PDB file of N, CA and C in Angstrom:
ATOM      1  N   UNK A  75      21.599   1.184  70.569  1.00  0.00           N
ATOM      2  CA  UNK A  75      21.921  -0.176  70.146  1.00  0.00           C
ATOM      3  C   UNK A  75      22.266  -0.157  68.656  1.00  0.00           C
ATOM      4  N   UNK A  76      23.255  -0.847  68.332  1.00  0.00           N
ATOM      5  CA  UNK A  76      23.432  -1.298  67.048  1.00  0.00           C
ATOM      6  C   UNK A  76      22.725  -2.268  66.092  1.00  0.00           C
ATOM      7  N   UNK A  77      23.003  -1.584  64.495  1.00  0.00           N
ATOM      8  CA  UNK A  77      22.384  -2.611  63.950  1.00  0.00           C
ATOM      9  C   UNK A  77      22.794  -3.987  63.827  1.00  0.00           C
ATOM     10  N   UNK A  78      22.497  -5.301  63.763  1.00  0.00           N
ATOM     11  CA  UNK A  78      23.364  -5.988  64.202  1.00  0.00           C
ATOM     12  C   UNK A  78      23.128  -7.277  63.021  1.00  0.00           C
ATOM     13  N   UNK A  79      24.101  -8.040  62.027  1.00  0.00           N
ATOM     14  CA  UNK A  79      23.695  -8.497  61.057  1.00  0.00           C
ATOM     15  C   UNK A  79      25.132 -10.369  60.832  1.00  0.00           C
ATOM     16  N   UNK A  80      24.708 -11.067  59.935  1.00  0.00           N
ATOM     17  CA  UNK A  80      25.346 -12.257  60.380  1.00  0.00           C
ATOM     18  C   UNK A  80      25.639 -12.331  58.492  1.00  0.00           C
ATOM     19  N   UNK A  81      26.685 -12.281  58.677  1.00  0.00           N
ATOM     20  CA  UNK A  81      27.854 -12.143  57.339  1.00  0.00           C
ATOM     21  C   UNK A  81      28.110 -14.149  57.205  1.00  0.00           C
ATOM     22  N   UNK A  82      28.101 -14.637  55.332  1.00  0.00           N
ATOM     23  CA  UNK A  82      27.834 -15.612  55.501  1.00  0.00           C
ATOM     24  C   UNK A  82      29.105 -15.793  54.403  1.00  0.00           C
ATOM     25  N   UNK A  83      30.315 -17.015  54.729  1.00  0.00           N
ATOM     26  CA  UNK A  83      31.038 -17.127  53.799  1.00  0.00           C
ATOM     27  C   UNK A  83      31.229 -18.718  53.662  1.00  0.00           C
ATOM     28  N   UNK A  84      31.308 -19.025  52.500  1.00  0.00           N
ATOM     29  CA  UNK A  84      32.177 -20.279  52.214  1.00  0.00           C
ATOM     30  C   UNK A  84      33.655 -20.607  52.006  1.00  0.00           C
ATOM     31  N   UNK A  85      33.743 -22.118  52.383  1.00  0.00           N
ATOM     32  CA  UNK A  85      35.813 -22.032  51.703  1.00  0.00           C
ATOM     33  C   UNK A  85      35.662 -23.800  51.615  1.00  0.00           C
ATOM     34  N   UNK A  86      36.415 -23.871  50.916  1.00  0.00           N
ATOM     35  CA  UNK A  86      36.714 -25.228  50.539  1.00  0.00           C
ATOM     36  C   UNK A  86      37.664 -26.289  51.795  1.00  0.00           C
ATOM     37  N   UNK A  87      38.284 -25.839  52.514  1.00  0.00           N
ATOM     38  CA  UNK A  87      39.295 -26.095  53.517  1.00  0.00           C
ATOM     39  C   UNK A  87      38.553 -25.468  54.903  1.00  0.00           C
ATOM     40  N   UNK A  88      38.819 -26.744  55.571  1.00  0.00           N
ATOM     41  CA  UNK A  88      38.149 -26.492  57.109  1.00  0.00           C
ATOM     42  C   UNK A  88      39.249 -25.375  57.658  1.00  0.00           C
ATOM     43  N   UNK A  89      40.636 -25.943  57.699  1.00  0.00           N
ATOM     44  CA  UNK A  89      41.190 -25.267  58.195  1.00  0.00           C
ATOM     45  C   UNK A  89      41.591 -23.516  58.189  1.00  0.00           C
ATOM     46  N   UNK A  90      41.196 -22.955  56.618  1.00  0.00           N
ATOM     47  CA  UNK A  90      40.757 -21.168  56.511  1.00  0.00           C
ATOM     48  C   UNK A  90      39.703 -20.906  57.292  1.00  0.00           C
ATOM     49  N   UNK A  91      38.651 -22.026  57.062  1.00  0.00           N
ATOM     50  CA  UNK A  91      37.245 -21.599  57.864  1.00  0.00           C
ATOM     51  C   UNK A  91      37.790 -21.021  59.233  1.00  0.00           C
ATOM     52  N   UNK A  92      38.724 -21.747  59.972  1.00  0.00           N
ATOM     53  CA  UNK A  92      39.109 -21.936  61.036  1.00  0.00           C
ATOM     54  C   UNK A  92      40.207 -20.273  61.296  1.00  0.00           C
ATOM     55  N   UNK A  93      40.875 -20.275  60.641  1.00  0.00           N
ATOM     56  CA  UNK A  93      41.992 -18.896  60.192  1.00  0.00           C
ATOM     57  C   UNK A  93      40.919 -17.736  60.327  1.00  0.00           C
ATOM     58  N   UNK A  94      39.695 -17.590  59.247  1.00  0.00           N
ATOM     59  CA  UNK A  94      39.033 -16.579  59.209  1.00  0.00           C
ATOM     60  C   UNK A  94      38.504 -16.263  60.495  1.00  0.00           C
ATOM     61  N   UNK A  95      38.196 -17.397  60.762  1.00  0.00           N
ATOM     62  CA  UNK A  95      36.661 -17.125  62.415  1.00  0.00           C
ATOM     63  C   UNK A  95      37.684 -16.545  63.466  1.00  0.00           C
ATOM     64  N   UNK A  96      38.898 -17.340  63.774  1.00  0.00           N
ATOM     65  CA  UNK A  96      39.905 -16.787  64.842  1.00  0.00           C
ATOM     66  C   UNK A  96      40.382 -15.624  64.501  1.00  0.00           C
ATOM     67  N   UNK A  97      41.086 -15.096  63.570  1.00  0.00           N
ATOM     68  CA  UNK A  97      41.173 -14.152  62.834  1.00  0.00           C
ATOM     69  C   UNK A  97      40.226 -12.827  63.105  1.00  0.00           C
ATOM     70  N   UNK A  98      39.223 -12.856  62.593  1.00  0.00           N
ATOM     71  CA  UNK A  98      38.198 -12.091  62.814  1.00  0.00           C
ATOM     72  C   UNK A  98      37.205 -11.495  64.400  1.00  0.00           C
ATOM     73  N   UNK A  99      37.285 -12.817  65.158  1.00  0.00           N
ATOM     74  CA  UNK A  99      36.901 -12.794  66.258  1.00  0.00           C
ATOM     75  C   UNK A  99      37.842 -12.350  67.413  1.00  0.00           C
ATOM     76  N   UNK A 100      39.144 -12.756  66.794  1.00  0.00           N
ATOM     77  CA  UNK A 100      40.276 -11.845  67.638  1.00  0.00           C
ATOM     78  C   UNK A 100      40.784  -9.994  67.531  1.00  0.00           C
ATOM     79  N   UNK A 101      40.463  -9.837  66.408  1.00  0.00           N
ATOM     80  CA  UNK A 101      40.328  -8.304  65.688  1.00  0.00           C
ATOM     81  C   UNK A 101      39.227  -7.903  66.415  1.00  0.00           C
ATOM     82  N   UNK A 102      38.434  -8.718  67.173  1.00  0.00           N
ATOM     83  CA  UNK A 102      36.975  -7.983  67.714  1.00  0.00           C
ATOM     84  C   UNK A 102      35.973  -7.545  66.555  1.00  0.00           C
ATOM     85  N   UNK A 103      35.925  -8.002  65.523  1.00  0.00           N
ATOM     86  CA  UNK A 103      35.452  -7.452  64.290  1.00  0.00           C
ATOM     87  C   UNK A 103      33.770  -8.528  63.973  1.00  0.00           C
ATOM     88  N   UNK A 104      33.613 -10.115  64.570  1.00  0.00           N
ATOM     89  CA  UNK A 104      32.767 -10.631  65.538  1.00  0.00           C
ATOM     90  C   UNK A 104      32.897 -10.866  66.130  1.00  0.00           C
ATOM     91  N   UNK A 105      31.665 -11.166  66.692  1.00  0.00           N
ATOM     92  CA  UNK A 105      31.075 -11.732  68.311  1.00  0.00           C
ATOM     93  C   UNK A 105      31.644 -13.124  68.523  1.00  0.00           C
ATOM     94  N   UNK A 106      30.592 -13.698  67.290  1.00  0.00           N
ATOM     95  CA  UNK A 106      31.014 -14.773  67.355  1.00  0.00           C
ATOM     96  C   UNK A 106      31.172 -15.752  65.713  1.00  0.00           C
ATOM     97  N   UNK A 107      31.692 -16.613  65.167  1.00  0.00           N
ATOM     98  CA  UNK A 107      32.033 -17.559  64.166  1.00  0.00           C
ATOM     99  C   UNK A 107      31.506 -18.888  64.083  1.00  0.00           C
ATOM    100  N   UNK A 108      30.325 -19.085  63.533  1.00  0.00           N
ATOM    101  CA  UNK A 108      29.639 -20.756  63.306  1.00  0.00           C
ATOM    102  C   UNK A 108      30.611 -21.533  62.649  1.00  0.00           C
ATOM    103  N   UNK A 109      31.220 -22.250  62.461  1.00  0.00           N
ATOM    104  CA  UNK A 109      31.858 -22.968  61.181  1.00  0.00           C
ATOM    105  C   UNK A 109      30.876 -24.307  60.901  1.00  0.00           C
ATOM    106  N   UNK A 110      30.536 -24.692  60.128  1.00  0.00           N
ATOM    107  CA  UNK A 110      29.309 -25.400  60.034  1.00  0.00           C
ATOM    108  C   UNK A 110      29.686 -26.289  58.377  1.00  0.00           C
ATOM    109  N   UNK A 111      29.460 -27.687  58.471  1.00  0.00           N
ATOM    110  CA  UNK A 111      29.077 -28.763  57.369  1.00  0.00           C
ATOM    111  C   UNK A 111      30.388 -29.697  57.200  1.00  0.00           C
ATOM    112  N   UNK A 112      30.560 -30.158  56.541  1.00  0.00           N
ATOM    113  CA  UNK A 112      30.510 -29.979  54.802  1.00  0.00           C
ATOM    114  C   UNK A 112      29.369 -29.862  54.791  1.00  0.00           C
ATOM    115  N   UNK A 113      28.957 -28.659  53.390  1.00  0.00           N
ATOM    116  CA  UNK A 113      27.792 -28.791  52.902  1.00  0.00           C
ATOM    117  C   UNK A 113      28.006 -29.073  51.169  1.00  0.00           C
ATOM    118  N   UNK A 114      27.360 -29.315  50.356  1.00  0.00           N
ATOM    119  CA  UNK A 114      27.238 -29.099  49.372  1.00  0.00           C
ATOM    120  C   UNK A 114      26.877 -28.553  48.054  1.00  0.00           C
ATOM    121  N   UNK A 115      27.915 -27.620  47.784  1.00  0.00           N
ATOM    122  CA  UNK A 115      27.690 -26.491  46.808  1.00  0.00           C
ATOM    123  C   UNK A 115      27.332 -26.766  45.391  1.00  0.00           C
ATOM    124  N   UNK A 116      26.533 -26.508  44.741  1.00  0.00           N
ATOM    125  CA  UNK A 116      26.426 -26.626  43.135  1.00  0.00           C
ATOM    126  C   UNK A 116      26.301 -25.539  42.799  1.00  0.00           C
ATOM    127  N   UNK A 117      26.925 -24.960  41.608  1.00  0.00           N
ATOM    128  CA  UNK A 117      27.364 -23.415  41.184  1.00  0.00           C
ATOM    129  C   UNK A 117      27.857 -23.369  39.582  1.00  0.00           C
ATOM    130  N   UNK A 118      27.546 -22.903  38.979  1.00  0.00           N
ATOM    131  CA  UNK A 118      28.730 -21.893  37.485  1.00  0.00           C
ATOM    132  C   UNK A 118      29.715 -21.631  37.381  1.00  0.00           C
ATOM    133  N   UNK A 119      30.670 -22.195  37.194  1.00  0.00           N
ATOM    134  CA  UNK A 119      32.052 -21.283  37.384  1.00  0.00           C
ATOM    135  C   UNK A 119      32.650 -21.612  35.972  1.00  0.00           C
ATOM    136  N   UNK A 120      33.249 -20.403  35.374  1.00  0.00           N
ATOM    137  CA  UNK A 120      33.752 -20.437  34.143  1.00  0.00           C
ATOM    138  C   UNK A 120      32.971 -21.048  33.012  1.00  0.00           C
ATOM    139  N   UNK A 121      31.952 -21.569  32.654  1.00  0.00           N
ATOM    140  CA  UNK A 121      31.275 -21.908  31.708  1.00  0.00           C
ATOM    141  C   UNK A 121      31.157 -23.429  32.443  1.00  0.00           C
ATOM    142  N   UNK A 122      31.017 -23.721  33.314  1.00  0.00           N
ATOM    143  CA  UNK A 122      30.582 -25.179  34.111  1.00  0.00           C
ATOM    144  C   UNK A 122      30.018 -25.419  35.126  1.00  0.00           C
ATOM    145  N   UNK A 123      28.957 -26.063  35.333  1.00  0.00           N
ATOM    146  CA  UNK A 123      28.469 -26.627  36.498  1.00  0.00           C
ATOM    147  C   UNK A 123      29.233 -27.337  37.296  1.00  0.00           C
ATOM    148  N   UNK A 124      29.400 -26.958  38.835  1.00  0.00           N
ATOM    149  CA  UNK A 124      30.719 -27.077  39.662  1.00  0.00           C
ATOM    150  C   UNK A 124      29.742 -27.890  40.308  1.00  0.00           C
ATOM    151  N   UNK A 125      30.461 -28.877  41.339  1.00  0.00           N
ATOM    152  CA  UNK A 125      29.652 -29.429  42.825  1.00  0.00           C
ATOM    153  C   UNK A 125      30.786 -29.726  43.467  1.00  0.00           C
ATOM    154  N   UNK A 126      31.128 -28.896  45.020  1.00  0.00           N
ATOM    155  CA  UNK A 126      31.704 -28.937  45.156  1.00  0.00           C
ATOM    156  C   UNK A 126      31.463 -28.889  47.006  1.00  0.00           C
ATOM    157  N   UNK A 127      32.330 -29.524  47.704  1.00  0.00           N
ATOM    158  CA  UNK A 127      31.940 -29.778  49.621  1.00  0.00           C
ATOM    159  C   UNK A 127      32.781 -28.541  49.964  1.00  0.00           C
ATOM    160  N   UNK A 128      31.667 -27.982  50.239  1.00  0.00           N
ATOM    161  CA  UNK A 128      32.648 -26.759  51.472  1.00  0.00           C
ATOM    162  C   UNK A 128      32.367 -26.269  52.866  1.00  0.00           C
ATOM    163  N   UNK A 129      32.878 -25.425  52.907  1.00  0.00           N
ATOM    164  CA  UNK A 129      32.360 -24.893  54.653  1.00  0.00           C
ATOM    165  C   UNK A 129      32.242 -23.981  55.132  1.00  0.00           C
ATOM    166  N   UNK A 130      31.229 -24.028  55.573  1.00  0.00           N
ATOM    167  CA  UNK A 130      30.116 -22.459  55.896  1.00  0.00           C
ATOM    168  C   UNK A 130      30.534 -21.823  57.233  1.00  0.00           C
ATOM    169  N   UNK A 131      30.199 -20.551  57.224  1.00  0.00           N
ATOM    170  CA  UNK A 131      31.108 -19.669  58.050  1.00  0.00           C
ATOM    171  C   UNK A 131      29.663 -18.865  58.316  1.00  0.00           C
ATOM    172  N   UNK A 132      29.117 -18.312  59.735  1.00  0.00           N
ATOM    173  CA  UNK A 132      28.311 -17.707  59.890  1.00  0.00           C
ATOM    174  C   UNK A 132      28.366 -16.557  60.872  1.00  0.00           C
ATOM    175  N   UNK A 133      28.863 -15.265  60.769  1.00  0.00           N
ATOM    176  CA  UNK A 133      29.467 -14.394  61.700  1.00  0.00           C
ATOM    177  C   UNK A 133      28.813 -13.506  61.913  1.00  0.00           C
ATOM    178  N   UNK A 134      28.716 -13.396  63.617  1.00  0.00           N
ATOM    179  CA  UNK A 134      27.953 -12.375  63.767  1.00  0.00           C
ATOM    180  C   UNK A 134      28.477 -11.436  64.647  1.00  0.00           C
ATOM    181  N   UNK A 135      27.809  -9.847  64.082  1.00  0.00           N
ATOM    182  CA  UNK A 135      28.505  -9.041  64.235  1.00  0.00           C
ATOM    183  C   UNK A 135      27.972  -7.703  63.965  1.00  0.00           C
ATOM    184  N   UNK A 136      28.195  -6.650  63.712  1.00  0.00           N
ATOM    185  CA  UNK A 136      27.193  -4.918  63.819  1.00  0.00           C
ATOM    186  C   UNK A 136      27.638  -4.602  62.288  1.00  0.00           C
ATOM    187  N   UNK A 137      26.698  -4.122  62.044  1.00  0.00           N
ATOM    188  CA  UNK A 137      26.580  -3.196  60.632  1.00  0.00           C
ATOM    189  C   UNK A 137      28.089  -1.934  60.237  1.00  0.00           C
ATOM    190  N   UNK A 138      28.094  -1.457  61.484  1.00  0.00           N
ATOM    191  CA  UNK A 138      29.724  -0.736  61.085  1.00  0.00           C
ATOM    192  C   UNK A 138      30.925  -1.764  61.121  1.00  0.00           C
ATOM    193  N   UNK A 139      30.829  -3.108  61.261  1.00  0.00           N
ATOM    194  CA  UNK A 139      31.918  -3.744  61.461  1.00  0.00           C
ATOM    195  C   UNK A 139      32.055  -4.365  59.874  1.00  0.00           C
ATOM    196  N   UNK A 140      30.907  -4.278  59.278  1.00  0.00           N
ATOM    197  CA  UNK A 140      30.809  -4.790  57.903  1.00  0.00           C
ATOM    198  C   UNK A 140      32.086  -4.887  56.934  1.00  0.00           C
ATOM    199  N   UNK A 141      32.463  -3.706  56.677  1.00  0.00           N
ATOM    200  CA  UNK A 141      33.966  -2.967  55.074  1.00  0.00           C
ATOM    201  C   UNK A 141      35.094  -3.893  55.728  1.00  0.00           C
ATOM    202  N   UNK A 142      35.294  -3.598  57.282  1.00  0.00           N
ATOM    203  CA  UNK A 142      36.569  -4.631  57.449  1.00  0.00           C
ATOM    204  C   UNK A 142      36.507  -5.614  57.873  1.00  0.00           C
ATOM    205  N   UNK A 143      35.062  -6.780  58.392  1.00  0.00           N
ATOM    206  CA  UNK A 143      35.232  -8.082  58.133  1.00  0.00           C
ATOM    207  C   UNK A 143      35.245  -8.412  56.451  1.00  0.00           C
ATOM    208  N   UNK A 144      34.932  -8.092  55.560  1.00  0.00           N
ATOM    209  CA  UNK A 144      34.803  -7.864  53.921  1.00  0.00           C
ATOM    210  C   UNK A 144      36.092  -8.242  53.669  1.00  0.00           C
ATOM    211  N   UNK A 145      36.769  -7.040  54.330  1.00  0.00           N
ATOM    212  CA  UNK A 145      38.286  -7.101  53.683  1.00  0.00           C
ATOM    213  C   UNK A 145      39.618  -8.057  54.358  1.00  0.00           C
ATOM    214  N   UNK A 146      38.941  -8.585  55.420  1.00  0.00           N
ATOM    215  CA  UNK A 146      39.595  -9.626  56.097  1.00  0.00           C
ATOM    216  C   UNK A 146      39.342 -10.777  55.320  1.00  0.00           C
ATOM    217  N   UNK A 147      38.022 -11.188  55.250  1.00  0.00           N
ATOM    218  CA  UNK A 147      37.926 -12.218  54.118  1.00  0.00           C
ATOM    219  C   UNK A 147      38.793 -12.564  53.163  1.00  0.00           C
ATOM    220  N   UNK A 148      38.365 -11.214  52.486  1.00  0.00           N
ATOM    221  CA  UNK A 148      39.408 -10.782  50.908  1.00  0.00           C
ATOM    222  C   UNK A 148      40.964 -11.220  50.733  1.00  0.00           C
ATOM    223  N   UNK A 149      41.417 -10.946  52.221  1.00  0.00           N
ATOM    224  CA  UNK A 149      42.678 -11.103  52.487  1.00  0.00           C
ATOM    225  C   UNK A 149      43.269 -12.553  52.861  1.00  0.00           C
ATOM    226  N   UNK A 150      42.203 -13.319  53.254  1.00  0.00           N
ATOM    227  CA  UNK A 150      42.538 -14.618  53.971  1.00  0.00           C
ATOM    228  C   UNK A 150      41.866 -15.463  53.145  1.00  0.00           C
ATOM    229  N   UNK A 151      41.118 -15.386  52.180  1.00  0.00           N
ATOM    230  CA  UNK A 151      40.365 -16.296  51.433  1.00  0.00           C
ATOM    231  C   UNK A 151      41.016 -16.863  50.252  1.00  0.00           C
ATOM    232  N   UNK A 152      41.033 -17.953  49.480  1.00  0.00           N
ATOM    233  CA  UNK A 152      41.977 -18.366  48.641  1.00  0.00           C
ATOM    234  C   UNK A 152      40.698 -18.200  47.762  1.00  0.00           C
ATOM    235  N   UNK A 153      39.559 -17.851  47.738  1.00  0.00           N
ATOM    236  CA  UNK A 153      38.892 -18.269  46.094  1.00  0.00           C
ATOM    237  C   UNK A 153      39.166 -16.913  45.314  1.00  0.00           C
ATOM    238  N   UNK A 154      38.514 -16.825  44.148  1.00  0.00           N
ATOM    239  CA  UNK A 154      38.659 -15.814  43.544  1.00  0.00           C
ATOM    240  C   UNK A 154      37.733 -15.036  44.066  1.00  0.00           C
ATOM    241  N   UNK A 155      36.661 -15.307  43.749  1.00  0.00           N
ATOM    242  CA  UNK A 155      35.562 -14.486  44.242  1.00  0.00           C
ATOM    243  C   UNK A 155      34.948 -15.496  45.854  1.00  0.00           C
ATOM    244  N   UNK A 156      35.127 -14.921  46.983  1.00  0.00           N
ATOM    245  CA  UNK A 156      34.833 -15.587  47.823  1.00  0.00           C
ATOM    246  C   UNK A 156      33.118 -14.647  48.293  1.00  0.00           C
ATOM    247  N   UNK A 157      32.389 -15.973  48.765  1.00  0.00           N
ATOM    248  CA  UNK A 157      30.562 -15.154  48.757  1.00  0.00           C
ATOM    249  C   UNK A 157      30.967 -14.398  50.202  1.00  0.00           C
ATOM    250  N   UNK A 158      30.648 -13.601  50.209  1.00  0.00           N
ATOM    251  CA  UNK A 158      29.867 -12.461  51.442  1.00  0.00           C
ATOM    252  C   UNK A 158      28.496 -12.129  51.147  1.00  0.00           C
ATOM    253  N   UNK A 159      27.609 -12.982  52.286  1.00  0.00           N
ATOM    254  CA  UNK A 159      26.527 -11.700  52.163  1.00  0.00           C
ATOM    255  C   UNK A 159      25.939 -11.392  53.317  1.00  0.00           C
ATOM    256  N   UNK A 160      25.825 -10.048  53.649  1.00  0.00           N
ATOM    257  CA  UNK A 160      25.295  -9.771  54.823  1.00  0.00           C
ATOM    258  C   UNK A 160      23.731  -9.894  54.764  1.00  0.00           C
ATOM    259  N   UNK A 161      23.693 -10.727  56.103  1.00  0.00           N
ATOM    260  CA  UNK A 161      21.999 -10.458  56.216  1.00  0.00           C
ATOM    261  C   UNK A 161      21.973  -9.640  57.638  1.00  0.00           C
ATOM    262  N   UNK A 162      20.452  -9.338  57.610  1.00  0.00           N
ATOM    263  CA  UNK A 162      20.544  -7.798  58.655  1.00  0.00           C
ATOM    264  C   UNK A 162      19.624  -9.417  59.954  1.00  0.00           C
ATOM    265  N   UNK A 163      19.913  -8.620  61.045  1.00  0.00           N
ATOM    266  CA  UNK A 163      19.239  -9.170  61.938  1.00  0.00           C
ATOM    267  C   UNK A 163      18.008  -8.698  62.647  1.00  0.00           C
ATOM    268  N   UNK A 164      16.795  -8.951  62.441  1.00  0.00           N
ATOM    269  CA  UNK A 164      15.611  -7.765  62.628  1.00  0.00           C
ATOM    270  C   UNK A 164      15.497  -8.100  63.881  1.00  0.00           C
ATOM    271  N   UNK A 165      15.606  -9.246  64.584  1.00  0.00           N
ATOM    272  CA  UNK A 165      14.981  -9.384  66.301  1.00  0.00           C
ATOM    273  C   UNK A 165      15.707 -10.533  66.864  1.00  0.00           C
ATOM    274  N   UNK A 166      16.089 -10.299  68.350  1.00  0.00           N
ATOM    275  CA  UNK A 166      16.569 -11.339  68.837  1.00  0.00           C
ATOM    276  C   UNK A 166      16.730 -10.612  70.616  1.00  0.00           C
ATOM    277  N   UNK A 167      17.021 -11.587  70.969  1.00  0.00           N
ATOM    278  CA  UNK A 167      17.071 -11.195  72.461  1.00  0.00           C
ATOM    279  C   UNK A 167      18.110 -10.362  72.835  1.00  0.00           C
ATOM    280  N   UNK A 168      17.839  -9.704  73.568  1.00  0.00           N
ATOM    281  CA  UNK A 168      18.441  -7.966  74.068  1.00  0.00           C
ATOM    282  C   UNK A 168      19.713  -8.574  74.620  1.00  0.00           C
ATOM    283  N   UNK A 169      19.744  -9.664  75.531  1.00  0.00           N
ATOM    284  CA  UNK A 169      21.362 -10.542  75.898  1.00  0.00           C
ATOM    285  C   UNK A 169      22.352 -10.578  74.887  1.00  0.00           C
ATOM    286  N   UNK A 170      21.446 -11.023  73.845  1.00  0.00           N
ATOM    287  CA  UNK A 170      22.543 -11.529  73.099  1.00  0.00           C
ATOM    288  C   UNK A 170      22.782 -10.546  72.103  1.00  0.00           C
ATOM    289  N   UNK A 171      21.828  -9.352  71.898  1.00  0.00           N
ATOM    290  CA  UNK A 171      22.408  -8.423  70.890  1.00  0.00           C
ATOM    291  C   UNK A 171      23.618  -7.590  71.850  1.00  0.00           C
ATOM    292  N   UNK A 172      23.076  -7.183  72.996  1.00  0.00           N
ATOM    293  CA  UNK A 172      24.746  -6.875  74.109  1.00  0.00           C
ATOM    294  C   UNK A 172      25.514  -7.706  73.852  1.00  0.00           C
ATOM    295  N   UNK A 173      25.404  -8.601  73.752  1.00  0.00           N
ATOM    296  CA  UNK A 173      26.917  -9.312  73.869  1.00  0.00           C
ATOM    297  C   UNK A 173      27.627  -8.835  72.591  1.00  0.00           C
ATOM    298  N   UNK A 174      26.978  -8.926  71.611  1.00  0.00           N
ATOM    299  CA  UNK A 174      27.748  -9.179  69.981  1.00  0.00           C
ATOM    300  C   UNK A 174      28.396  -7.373  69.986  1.00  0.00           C
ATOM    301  N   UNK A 175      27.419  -6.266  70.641  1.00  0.00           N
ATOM    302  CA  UNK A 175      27.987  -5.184  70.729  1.00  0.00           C
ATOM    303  C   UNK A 175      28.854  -5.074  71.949  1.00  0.00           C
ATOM    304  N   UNK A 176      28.796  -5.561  72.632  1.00  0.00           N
ATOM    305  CA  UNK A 176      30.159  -5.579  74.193  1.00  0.00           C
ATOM    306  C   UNK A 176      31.628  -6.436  73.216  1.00  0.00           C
ATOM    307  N   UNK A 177      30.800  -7.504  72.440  1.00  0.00           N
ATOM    308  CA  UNK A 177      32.219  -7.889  71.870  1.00  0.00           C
ATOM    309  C   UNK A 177      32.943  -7.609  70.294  1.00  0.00           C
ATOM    310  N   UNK A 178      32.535  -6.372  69.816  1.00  0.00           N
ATOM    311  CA  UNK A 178      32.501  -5.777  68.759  1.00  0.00           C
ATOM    312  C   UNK A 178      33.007  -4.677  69.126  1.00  0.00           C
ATOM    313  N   UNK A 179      33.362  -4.465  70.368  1.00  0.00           N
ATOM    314  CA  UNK A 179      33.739  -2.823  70.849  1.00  0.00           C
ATOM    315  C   UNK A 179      35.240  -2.918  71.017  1.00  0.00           C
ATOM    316  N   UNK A 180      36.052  -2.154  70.553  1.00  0.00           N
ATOM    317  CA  UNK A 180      37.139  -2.438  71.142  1.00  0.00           C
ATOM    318  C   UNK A 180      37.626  -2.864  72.411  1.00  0.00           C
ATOM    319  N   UNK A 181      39.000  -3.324  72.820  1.00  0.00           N
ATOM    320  CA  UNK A 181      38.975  -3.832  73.941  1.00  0.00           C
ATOM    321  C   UNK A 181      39.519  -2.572  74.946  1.00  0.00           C
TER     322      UNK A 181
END
């Protein structure tokens, strides 16, 4: 079994949210794509306190699939620095970790 972990991004525009998750989930690269909020961001950027509505992206997916969902991001994301962070997944039901590796496998 694989390690299996849920990669977390933001974007300002529903509709990239939407580009990335299809995008990504069609590459087989995740399982599956949350798109989730508006939520509301407060952050630093350039010497300023930002607040700003965006939209959360929650993908899940295996530890070797990591470098090229990264670089799919990279590629489809309009911020400068767009957040990735992987968190690892320590436990969950044996169904659903098959699935995310049945759909992470090539086709």
């Amino acid at each position: 079994m694989h390690q299996h972990v849920t990669i977390t991004t933001t974007t300002g525009d529903h509709s990239v949210a939407e580009q990335i998750a299809a995008d990504l989930v069609d590459r087989r690269l995740v399982a599956c794509a949350q798109i989730g909020g508006p939520i509301r961001s407060v952050y630093r950027w350039e010497g300023t306190v930002e607040f700003t509505e965006e939209i959360v992206l929650h993908l899940k997916t295996t530890a070797e699939q990591v470098d090229a969902v990264k670089q799919v991001i990279a590629k489809l994301h309009p911020y400068d620095v767009p957040e990735v962070i992987v968190t690892p997944i320590i436990d969950g039901s044996a169904e659903y970790l098959k699935w995310i590796d049945d759909q992470t496998r090539p086709a």
